């Protein structure tokens, strides 16, 4: 390619743009910064090679160890509920593939992400390094106890479903701050958006969802 020329779009690029149009914009995701982040982040790099052709489909995908990467629309919806403006410190519980952390990292100042399964964290870190997403730090731990040393967090994103919002996360949420989490039983949950403002906590439900289990001290027992 000569100077000033750009490479032709790949099948992944075409599928990603279709995902933006048909799964996000068509369903009312209208935050331009979120759409741009989802245009930028190569979702196919976060799934196993055998799954890459399906990476931009309108469904969750297996990522190994019995876990899943969320459907693109749910990633966008949860991200929108955090109301990020670029300056925030965000805590994510459930790194999984690393895809959602990657999206958030383009929209805030720093992401702290916690995952309980060792092998998943290692793989996600490799992708963050490859993409040079240097504002994401990760650790292996039970995320239901939060990350006390780095609290408070302006935003907290829980990407696994639990019976209730873990108390330590509410404590570690900044004021003002927003937390998004699927809450319910192990078959179905509602996506709850918690807002802390002037010491007052309000909870709103935005969608019916189905996530893998949040397992830990303040989640489901192992
Ligand atoms: N955000 C992820 C979604 C992964 S699925 C992505 O974009 O791919 C949810 C993840 O939460 C799983 O990987 C699961 O192992 C993890 N998880 C469940 N309970 C956890 C806990 N207590 N602490 C940290 N991670 C947990």
PDB file of C-alpha atoms and ligand atoms in Angstrom:
ATOM      1  CA  UNK A   1       0.000   0.000   0.000  1.00  0.00           C
ATOM      2  CA  UNK A   2       1.341   3.407  -0.928  1.00  0.00           C
ATOM      3  CA  UNK A   3       1.210   6.549   1.120  1.00  0.00           C
ATOM      4  CA  UNK A   4      -2.308   7.790   1.759  1.00  0.00           C
ATOM      5  CA  UNK A   5      -3.911   4.501   0.805  1.00  0.00           C
ATOM      6  CA  UNK A   6      -5.786   2.395   3.294  1.00  0.00           C
ATOM      7  CA  UNK A   7      -6.063  -1.376   3.254  1.00  0.00           C
ATOM      8  CA  UNK A   8      -9.395  -2.759   2.079  1.00  0.00           C
ATOM      9  CA  UNK A   9     -11.743  -3.819   4.884  1.00  0.00           C
ATOM     10  CA  UNK A  10     -11.445  -7.438   6.017  1.00  0.00           C
ATOM     11  CA  UNK A  11     -14.419  -9.760   6.521  1.00  0.00           C
ATOM     12  CA  UNK A  12     -14.043  -9.029  10.249  1.00  0.00           C
ATOM     13  CA  UNK A  13     -14.283  -5.277   9.582  1.00  0.00           C
ATOM     14  CA  UNK A  14     -17.390  -5.772   7.455  1.00  0.00           C
ATOM     15  CA  UNK A  15     -19.039  -8.040  10.040  1.00  0.00           C
ATOM     16  CA  UNK A  16     -18.160  -5.605  12.830  1.00  0.00           C
ATOM     17  CA  UNK A  17     -19.771  -2.694  10.972  1.00  0.00           C
ATOM     18  CA  UNK A  18     -22.850  -4.831  10.350  1.00  0.00           C
ATOM     19  CA  UNK A  19     -22.942  -5.626  14.091  1.00  0.00           C
ATOM     20  CA  UNK A  20     -22.922  -1.892  14.851  1.00  0.00           C
ATOM     21  CA  UNK A  21     -25.757  -1.166  12.432  1.00  0.00           C
ATOM     22  CA  UNK A  22     -28.023  -4.160  12.920  1.00  0.00           C
ATOM     23  CA  UNK A  23     -27.515  -5.106  16.569  1.00  0.00           C
ATOM     24  CA  UNK A  24     -26.708  -1.793  18.228  1.00  0.00           C
ATOM     25  CA  UNK A  25     -28.012   1.243  16.309  1.00  0.00           C
ATOM     26  CA  UNK A  26     -31.178  -0.603  15.216  1.00  0.00           C
ATOM     27  CA  UNK A  27     -31.923  -1.376  18.886  1.00  0.00           C
ATOM     28  CA  UNK A  28     -31.459   2.144  20.117  1.00  0.00           C
ATOM     29  CA  UNK A  29     -27.806   2.316  21.175  1.00  0.00           C
ATOM     30  CA  UNK A  30     -27.182   5.938  20.230  1.00  0.00           C
ATOM     31  CA  UNK A  31     -24.106   6.908  22.237  1.00  0.00           C
ATOM     32  CA  UNK A  32     -21.551   7.783  19.564  1.00  0.00           C
ATOM     33  CA  UNK A  33     -18.533   7.157  21.791  1.00  0.00           C
ATOM     34  CA  UNK A  34     -19.734   3.664  22.650  1.00  0.00           C
ATOM     35  CA  UNK A  35     -20.457   2.891  18.988  1.00  0.00           C
ATOM     36  CA  UNK A  36     -16.957   4.137  18.096  1.00  0.00           C
ATOM     37  CA  UNK A  37     -15.347   1.985  20.799  1.00  0.00           C
ATOM     38  CA  UNK A  38     -17.217  -1.065  19.517  1.00  0.00           C
ATOM     39  CA  UNK A  39     -16.118  -0.193  15.969  1.00  0.00           C
ATOM     40  CA  UNK A  40     -12.511   0.022  17.135  1.00  0.00           C
ATOM     41  CA  UNK A  41     -12.085  -3.066  19.314  1.00  0.00           C
ATOM     42  CA  UNK A  42     -11.495  -6.265  17.281  1.00  0.00           C
ATOM     43  CA  UNK A  43     -13.928  -8.617  19.048  1.00  0.00           C
ATOM     44  CA  UNK A  44     -12.671 -11.632  17.043  1.00  0.00           C
ATOM     45  CA  UNK A  45      -9.294 -11.460  18.823  1.00  0.00           C
ATOM     46  CA  UNK A  46     -11.017 -12.132  22.160  1.00  0.00           C
ATOM     47  CA  UNK A  47     -12.485 -15.499  21.129  1.00  0.00           C
ATOM     48  CA  UNK A  48     -10.776 -18.782  20.284  1.00  0.00           C
ATOM     49  CA  UNK A  49      -9.598 -19.235  16.698  1.00  0.00           C
ATOM     50  CA  UNK A  50     -12.356 -21.761  15.959  1.00  0.00           C
ATOM     51  CA  UNK A  51     -15.004 -19.209  17.032  1.00  0.00           C
ATOM     52  CA  UNK A  52     -13.607 -16.185  15.169  1.00  0.00           C
ATOM     53  CA  UNK A  53     -16.019 -16.484  12.242  1.00  0.00           C
ATOM     54  CA  UNK A  54     -18.915 -16.123  14.719  1.00  0.00           C
ATOM     55  CA  UNK A  55     -17.387 -13.326  16.801  1.00  0.00           C
ATOM     56  CA  UNK A  56     -19.733 -10.639  15.435  1.00  0.00           C
ATOM     57  CA  UNK A  57     -22.925 -12.676  15.731  1.00  0.00           C
ATOM     58  CA  UNK A  58     -25.922 -11.552  17.784  1.00  0.00           C
ATOM     59  CA  UNK A  59     -25.323 -14.020  20.638  1.00  0.00           C
ATOM     60  CA  UNK A  60     -22.963 -14.867  23.480  1.00  0.00           C
ATOM     61  CA  UNK A  61     -20.091 -17.268  22.646  1.00  0.00           C
ATOM     62  CA  UNK A  62     -18.209 -19.852  24.698  1.00  0.00           C
ATOM     63  CA  UNK A  63     -14.712 -18.726  25.758  1.00  0.00           C
ATOM     64  CA  UNK A  64     -13.585 -21.895  27.568  1.00  0.00           C
ATOM     65  CA  UNK A  65     -13.807 -23.004  31.226  1.00  0.00           C
ATOM     66  CA  UNK A  66     -17.621 -23.027  30.891  1.00  0.00           C
ATOM     67  CA  UNK A  67     -17.773 -19.213  30.552  1.00  0.00           C
ATOM     68  CA  UNK A  68     -19.091 -16.922  27.813  1.00  0.00           C
ATOM     69  CA  UNK A  69     -18.377 -13.581  26.180  1.00  0.00           C
ATOM     70  CA  UNK A  70     -21.595 -11.513  26.315  1.00  0.00           C
ATOM     71  CA  UNK A  71     -23.706 -10.672  23.281  1.00  0.00           C
ATOM     72  CA  UNK A  72     -22.525  -7.349  21.742  1.00  0.00           C
ATOM     73  CA  UNK A  73     -25.852  -5.611  22.480  1.00  0.00           C
ATOM     74  CA  UNK A  74     -25.618  -6.471  26.190  1.00  0.00           C
ATOM     75  CA  UNK A  75     -22.033  -5.162  26.308  1.00  0.00           C
ATOM     76  CA  UNK A  76     -23.223  -1.882  24.784  1.00  0.00           C
ATOM     77  CA  UNK A  77     -26.265  -1.643  27.061  1.00  0.00           C
ATOM     78  CA  UNK A  78     -24.263  -2.230  30.255  1.00  0.00           C
ATOM     79  CA  UNK A  79     -21.591   0.210  29.132  1.00  0.00           C
ATOM     80  CA  UNK A  80     -24.198   2.873  28.362  1.00  0.00           C
ATOM     81  CA  UNK A  81     -25.654   2.471  31.866  1.00  0.00           C
ATOM     82  CA  UNK A  82     -22.301   3.471  33.404  1.00  0.00           C
ATOM     83  CA  UNK A  83     -22.503   7.000  31.870  1.00  0.00           C
ATOM     84  CA  UNK A  84     -18.720   7.224  31.359  1.00  0.00           C
ATOM     85  CA  UNK A  85     -17.182  10.553  30.356  1.00  0.00           C
ATOM     86  CA  UNK A  86     -13.533   9.510  30.050  1.00  0.00           C
ATOM     87  CA  UNK A  87     -12.099  10.381  33.454  1.00  0.00           C
ATOM     88  CA  UNK A  88     -13.349   7.443  35.511  1.00  0.00           C
ATOM     89  CA  UNK A  89     -11.711   4.599  37.373  1.00  0.00           C
ATOM     90  CA  UNK A  90     -13.801   1.516  36.630  1.00  0.00           C
ATOM     91  CA  UNK A  91     -13.818  -1.882  38.348  1.00  0.00           C
ATOM     92  CA  UNK A  92     -14.969  -4.921  36.350  1.00  0.00           C
ATOM     93  CA  UNK A  93     -15.799  -8.235  38.020  1.00  0.00           C
ATOM     94  CA  UNK A  94     -15.470 -11.117  35.546  1.00  0.00           C
ATOM     95  CA  UNK A  95     -12.714 -10.409  33.004  1.00  0.00           C
ATOM     96  CA  UNK A  96     -13.614 -13.512  30.970  1.00  0.00           C
ATOM     97  CA  UNK A  97     -12.332 -12.948  27.438  1.00  0.00           C
ATOM     98  CA  UNK A  98     -11.320  -9.365  28.251  1.00  0.00           C
ATOM     99  CA  UNK A  99     -13.615  -7.934  25.566  1.00  0.00           C
ATOM    100  CA  UNK A 100     -15.822  -5.842  27.823  1.00  0.00           C
ATOM    101  CA  UNK A 101     -12.789  -4.507  29.707  1.00  0.00           C
ATOM    102  CA  UNK A 102     -11.288  -3.527  26.341  1.00  0.00           C
ATOM    103  CA  UNK A 103     -14.437  -1.596  25.368  1.00  0.00           C
ATOM    104  CA  UNK A 104     -14.564   0.191  28.729  1.00  0.00           C
ATOM    105  CA  UNK A 105     -10.851   1.014  28.525  1.00  0.00           C
ATOM    106  CA  UNK A 106     -11.506   3.176  25.444  1.00  0.00           C
ATOM    107  CA  UNK A 107     -14.139   5.172  27.377  1.00  0.00           C
ATOM    108  CA  UNK A 108     -12.613   5.834  30.806  1.00  0.00           C
ATOM    109  CA  UNK A 109      -9.254   6.532  32.370  1.00  0.00           C
ATOM    110  CA  UNK A 110      -8.356   3.194  33.949  1.00  0.00           C
ATOM    111  CA  UNK A 111      -9.905  -0.281  34.218  1.00  0.00           C
ATOM    112  CA  UNK A 112      -9.313  -2.672  37.115  1.00  0.00           C
ATOM    113  CA  UNK A 113     -10.607  -6.108  36.185  1.00  0.00           C
ATOM    114  CA  UNK A 114     -10.855  -9.209  38.391  1.00  0.00           C
ATOM    115  CA  UNK A 115     -11.331 -12.821  37.263  1.00  0.00           C
ATOM    116  CA  UNK A 116     -11.433 -15.986  39.378  1.00  0.00           C
ATOM    117  CA  UNK A 117     -10.277 -18.370  36.611  1.00  0.00           C
ATOM    118  CA  UNK A 118      -6.547 -18.215  36.086  1.00  0.00           C
ATOM    119  CA  UNK A 119      -6.411 -19.380  32.453  1.00  0.00           C
ATOM    120  CA  UNK A 120      -8.874 -16.729  31.257  1.00  0.00           C
ATOM    121  CA  UNK A 121      -6.885 -13.854  32.781  1.00  0.00           C
ATOM    122  CA  UNK A 122      -3.674 -15.030  31.089  1.00  0.00           C
ATOM    123  CA  UNK A 123      -5.340 -15.090  27.689  1.00  0.00           C
ATOM    124  CA  UNK A 124      -7.030 -11.722  28.124  1.00  0.00           C
ATOM    125  CA  UNK A 125      -3.753 -10.105  29.175  1.00  0.00           C
ATOM    126  CA  UNK A 126      -2.070 -11.291  25.976  1.00  0.00           C
ATOM    127  CA  UNK A 127      -4.747  -9.604  23.884  1.00  0.00           C
ATOM    128  CA  UNK A 128      -4.530  -6.353  25.908  1.00  0.00           C
ATOM    129  CA  UNK A 129      -0.756  -6.334  25.322  1.00  0.00           C
ATOM    130  CA  UNK A 130      -1.111  -7.081  21.627  1.00  0.00           C
ATOM    131  CA  UNK A 131      -3.591  -4.209  21.215  1.00  0.00           C
ATOM    132  CA  UNK A 132      -1.516  -1.956  23.521  1.00  0.00           C
ATOM    133  CA  UNK A 133      -4.459  -1.318  25.844  1.00  0.00           C
ATOM    134  CA  UNK A 134      -2.185  -0.258  28.682  1.00  0.00           C
ATOM    135  CA  UNK A 135      -4.816   1.265  30.975  1.00  0.00           C
ATOM    136  CA  UNK A 136      -6.208  -2.139  32.003  1.00  0.00           C
ATOM    137  CA  UNK A 137      -4.872  -3.907  35.082  1.00  0.00           C
ATOM    138  CA  UNK A 138      -6.086  -7.348  36.025  1.00  0.00           C
ATOM    139  CA  UNK A 139      -5.868  -9.756  38.916  1.00  0.00           C
ATOM    140  CA  UNK A 140      -6.961 -13.251  39.830  1.00  0.00           C
ATOM    141  CA  UNK A 141      -9.251 -13.175  42.845  1.00  0.00           C
ATOM    142  CA  UNK A 142     -12.818 -13.431  44.080  1.00  0.00           C
ATOM    143  CA  UNK A 143     -14.151 -10.165  42.688  1.00  0.00           C
ATOM    144  CA  UNK A 144     -17.209 -10.150  44.958  1.00  0.00           C
ATOM    145  CA  UNK A 145     -14.961  -8.620  47.644  1.00  0.00           C
ATOM    146  CA  UNK A 146     -13.970  -5.879  45.184  1.00  0.00           C
ATOM    147  CA  UNK A 147     -10.484  -4.387  45.022  1.00  0.00           C
ATOM    148  CA  UNK A 148     -10.217  -2.449  48.304  1.00  0.00           C
ATOM    149  CA  UNK A 149      -6.692  -1.118  47.694  1.00  0.00           C
ATOM    150  CA  UNK A 150      -7.842   0.762  44.580  1.00  0.00           C
ATOM    151  CA  UNK A 151     -11.279   1.931  45.805  1.00  0.00           C
ATOM    152  CA  UNK A 152     -13.292   4.056  45.361  1.00  0.00           C
ATOM    153  CA  UNK A 153     -14.433   3.365  41.790  1.00  0.00           C
ATOM    154  CA  UNK A 154     -16.565   5.762  39.744  1.00  0.00           C
ATOM    155  CA  UNK A 155     -18.057   2.816  37.899  1.00  0.00           C
ATOM    156  CA  UNK A 156     -18.416  -0.881  38.736  1.00  0.00           C
ATOM    157  CA  UNK A 157     -19.381  -3.467  36.130  1.00  0.00           C
ATOM    158  CA  UNK A 158     -20.280  -6.999  37.212  1.00  0.00           C
ATOM    159  CA  UNK A 159     -20.443  -9.367  34.227  1.00  0.00           C
ATOM    160  CA  UNK A 160     -21.702 -12.477  36.039  1.00  0.00           C
ATOM    161  CA  UNK A 161     -25.085 -12.986  37.721  1.00  0.00           C
ATOM    162  CA  UNK A 162     -25.518 -13.108  41.486  1.00  0.00           C
ATOM    163  CA  UNK A 163     -28.319 -13.306  44.068  1.00  0.00           C
ATOM    164  CA  UNK A 164     -27.741  -9.738  45.274  1.00  0.00           C
ATOM    165  CA  UNK A 165     -25.341  -6.851  44.854  1.00  0.00           C
ATOM    166  CA  UNK A 166     -22.223  -7.665  46.913  1.00  0.00           C
ATOM    167  CA  UNK A 167     -21.985  -5.336  49.912  1.00  0.00           C
ATOM    168  CA  UNK A 168     -18.226  -4.648  49.428  1.00  0.00           C
ATOM    169  CA  UNK A 169     -18.928  -3.336  45.931  1.00  0.00           C
ATOM    170  CA  UNK A 170     -21.487  -0.848  47.235  1.00  0.00           C
ATOM    171  CA  UNK A 171     -18.936   0.302  49.804  1.00  0.00           C
ATOM    172  CA  UNK A 172     -16.242   0.675  47.142  1.00  0.00           C
ATOM    173  CA  UNK A 173     -18.507   2.622  44.782  1.00  0.00           C
ATOM    174  CA  UNK A 174     -17.618   6.332  44.688  1.00  0.00           C
ATOM    175  CA  UNK A 175     -20.198   9.037  45.388  1.00  0.00           C
ATOM    176  CA  UNK A 176     -21.312   9.909  42.765  1.00  0.00           C
ATOM    177  CA  UNK A 177     -20.928   6.507  41.133  1.00  0.00           C
ATOM    178  CA  UNK A 178     -22.772   3.896  39.082  1.00  0.00           C
ATOM    179  CA  UNK A 179     -22.795   0.102  39.251  1.00  0.00           C
ATOM    180  CA  UNK A 180     -24.316  -2.341  36.749  1.00  0.00           C
ATOM    181  CA  UNK A 181     -24.983  -5.982  37.572  1.00  0.00           C
ATOM    182  CA  UNK A 182     -27.287  -8.888  36.632  1.00  0.00           C
ATOM    183  CA  UNK A 183     -29.223  -9.845  39.798  1.00  0.00           C
ATOM    184  CA  UNK A 184     -31.554 -12.821  40.177  1.00  0.00           C
ATOM    185  CA  UNK A 185     -31.476 -16.605  40.346  1.00  0.00           C
ATOM    186  CA  UNK A 186     -29.168 -18.920  38.410  1.00  0.00           C
ATOM    187  CA  UNK A 187     -31.542 -19.213  35.433  1.00  0.00           C
ATOM    188  CA  UNK A 188     -32.548 -15.604  34.857  1.00  0.00           C
ATOM    189  CA  UNK A 189     -31.612 -12.174  36.108  1.00  0.00           C
ATOM    190  CA  UNK A 190     -32.560  -8.550  35.726  1.00  0.00           C
ATOM    191  CA  UNK A 191     -29.911  -6.029  34.812  1.00  0.00           C
ATOM    192  CA  UNK A 192     -29.802  -3.572  37.708  1.00  0.00           C
ATOM    193  CA  UNK A 193     -28.294  -0.110  37.556  1.00  0.00           C
ATOM    194  CA  UNK A 194     -27.330   1.274  40.953  1.00  0.00           C
ATOM    195  CA  UNK A 195     -26.630   4.952  41.428  1.00  0.00           C
ATOM    196  CA  UNK A 196     -24.972   6.398  44.507  1.00  0.00           C
ATOM    197  CA  UNK A 197     -25.419  10.142  44.876  1.00  0.00           C
ATOM    198  CA  UNK A 198     -25.159  12.312  48.005  1.00  0.00           C
ATOM    199  CA  UNK A 199     -25.097   9.153  50.101  1.00  0.00           C
ATOM    200  CA  UNK A 200     -28.363   7.886  48.630  1.00  0.00           C
ATOM    201  CA  UNK A 201     -28.551   4.628  46.662  1.00  0.00           C
ATOM    202  CA  UNK A 202     -31.177   4.108  43.956  1.00  0.00           C
ATOM    203  CA  UNK A 203     -31.715   0.951  41.893  1.00  0.00           C
ATOM    204  CA  UNK A 204     -33.298   0.701  38.469  1.00  0.00           C
ATOM    205  CA  UNK A 205     -33.935  -2.384  36.301  1.00  0.00           C
ATOM    206  CA  UNK A 206     -33.225  -2.054  32.584  1.00  0.00           C
ATOM    207  CA  UNK A 207     -33.409  -5.521  30.978  1.00  0.00           C
ATOM    208  CA  UNK A 208     -34.053  -9.226  31.527  1.00  0.00           C
ATOM    209  CA  UNK A 209     -30.824 -11.151  30.983  1.00  0.00           C
ATOM    210  CA  UNK A 210     -29.094 -14.489  31.440  1.00  0.00           C
ATOM    211  CA  UNK A 211     -25.498 -14.558  32.660  1.00  0.00           C
ATOM    212  CA  UNK A 212     -23.109 -17.208  33.988  1.00  0.00           C
ATOM    213  CA  UNK A 213     -22.835 -17.474  37.780  1.00  0.00           C
ATOM    214  CA  UNK A 214     -21.009 -14.996  39.961  1.00  0.00           C
ATOM    215  CA  UNK A 215     -19.219 -17.381  42.309  1.00  0.00           C
ATOM    216  CA  UNK A 216     -17.689 -16.142  45.530  1.00  0.00           C
ATOM    217  CA  UNK A 217     -18.050 -14.952  49.103  1.00  0.00           C
ATOM    218  CA  UNK A 218     -20.876 -12.542  48.142  1.00  0.00           C
ATOM    219  CA  UNK A 219     -22.140 -14.534  45.145  1.00  0.00           C
ATOM    220  CA  UNK A 220     -23.185 -18.167  44.608  1.00  0.00           C
ATOM    221  CA  UNK A 221     -21.280 -20.850  46.513  1.00  0.00           C
ATOM    222  CA  UNK A 222     -18.698 -22.749  44.475  1.00  0.00           C
TER     223      UNK A 222
HETATM  224  N1  LIG B   1     -16.731  -9.541  30.751  1.00  0.00           N
HETATM  225  C1  LIG B   1     -16.528 -10.838  30.163  1.00  0.00           C
HETATM  226  C2  LIG B   1     -17.698 -11.772  30.423  1.00  0.00           C
HETATM  227  C3  LIG B   1     -17.209 -13.050  31.007  1.00  0.00           C
HETATM  228  S1  LIG B   1     -18.404 -14.155  31.648  1.00  0.00           S
HETATM  229  C4  LIG B   1     -16.180 -10.733  28.688  1.00  0.00           C
HETATM  230  O1  LIG B   1     -16.233  -9.636  28.132  1.00  0.00           O
HETATM  231  O2  LIG B   1     -15.811 -11.750  28.091  1.00  0.00           O
HETATM  232  C5  LIG B   1     -18.265 -13.832  33.393  1.00  0.00           C
HETATM  233  C6  LIG B   1     -16.945 -14.124  34.027  1.00  0.00           C
HETATM  234  O3  LIG B   1     -17.085 -13.880  35.438  1.00  0.00           O
HETATM  235  C7  LIG B   1     -16.445 -15.558  33.902  1.00  0.00           C
HETATM  236  O4  LIG B   1     -15.206 -15.569  33.277  1.00  0.00           O
HETATM  237  C8  LIG B   1     -16.356 -16.032  35.351  1.00  0.00           C
HETATM  238  O5  LIG B   1     -15.262 -16.899  35.593  1.00  0.00           O
HETATM  239  C9  LIG B   1     -16.190 -14.725  36.096  1.00  0.00           C
HETATM  240  N2  LIG B   1     -16.512 -14.753  37.523  1.00  0.00           N
HETATM  241  C10 LIG B   1     -17.526 -15.403  38.155  1.00  0.00           C
HETATM  242  N3  LIG B   1     -17.497 -15.152  39.480  1.00  0.00           N
HETATM  243  C11 LIG B   1     -16.435 -14.334  39.710  1.00  0.00           C
HETATM  244  C12 LIG B   1     -15.870 -13.724  40.872  1.00  0.00           C
HETATM  245  N4  LIG B   1     -16.386 -13.891  42.086  1.00  0.00           N
HETATM  246  N5  LIG B   1     -14.783 -12.947  40.720  1.00  0.00           N
HETATM  247  C13 LIG B   1     -14.226 -12.760  39.494  1.00  0.00           C
HETATM  248  N6  LIG B   1     -14.714 -13.300  38.362  1.00  0.00           N
HETATM  249  C14 LIG B   1     -15.801 -14.079  38.465  1.00  0.00           C
END
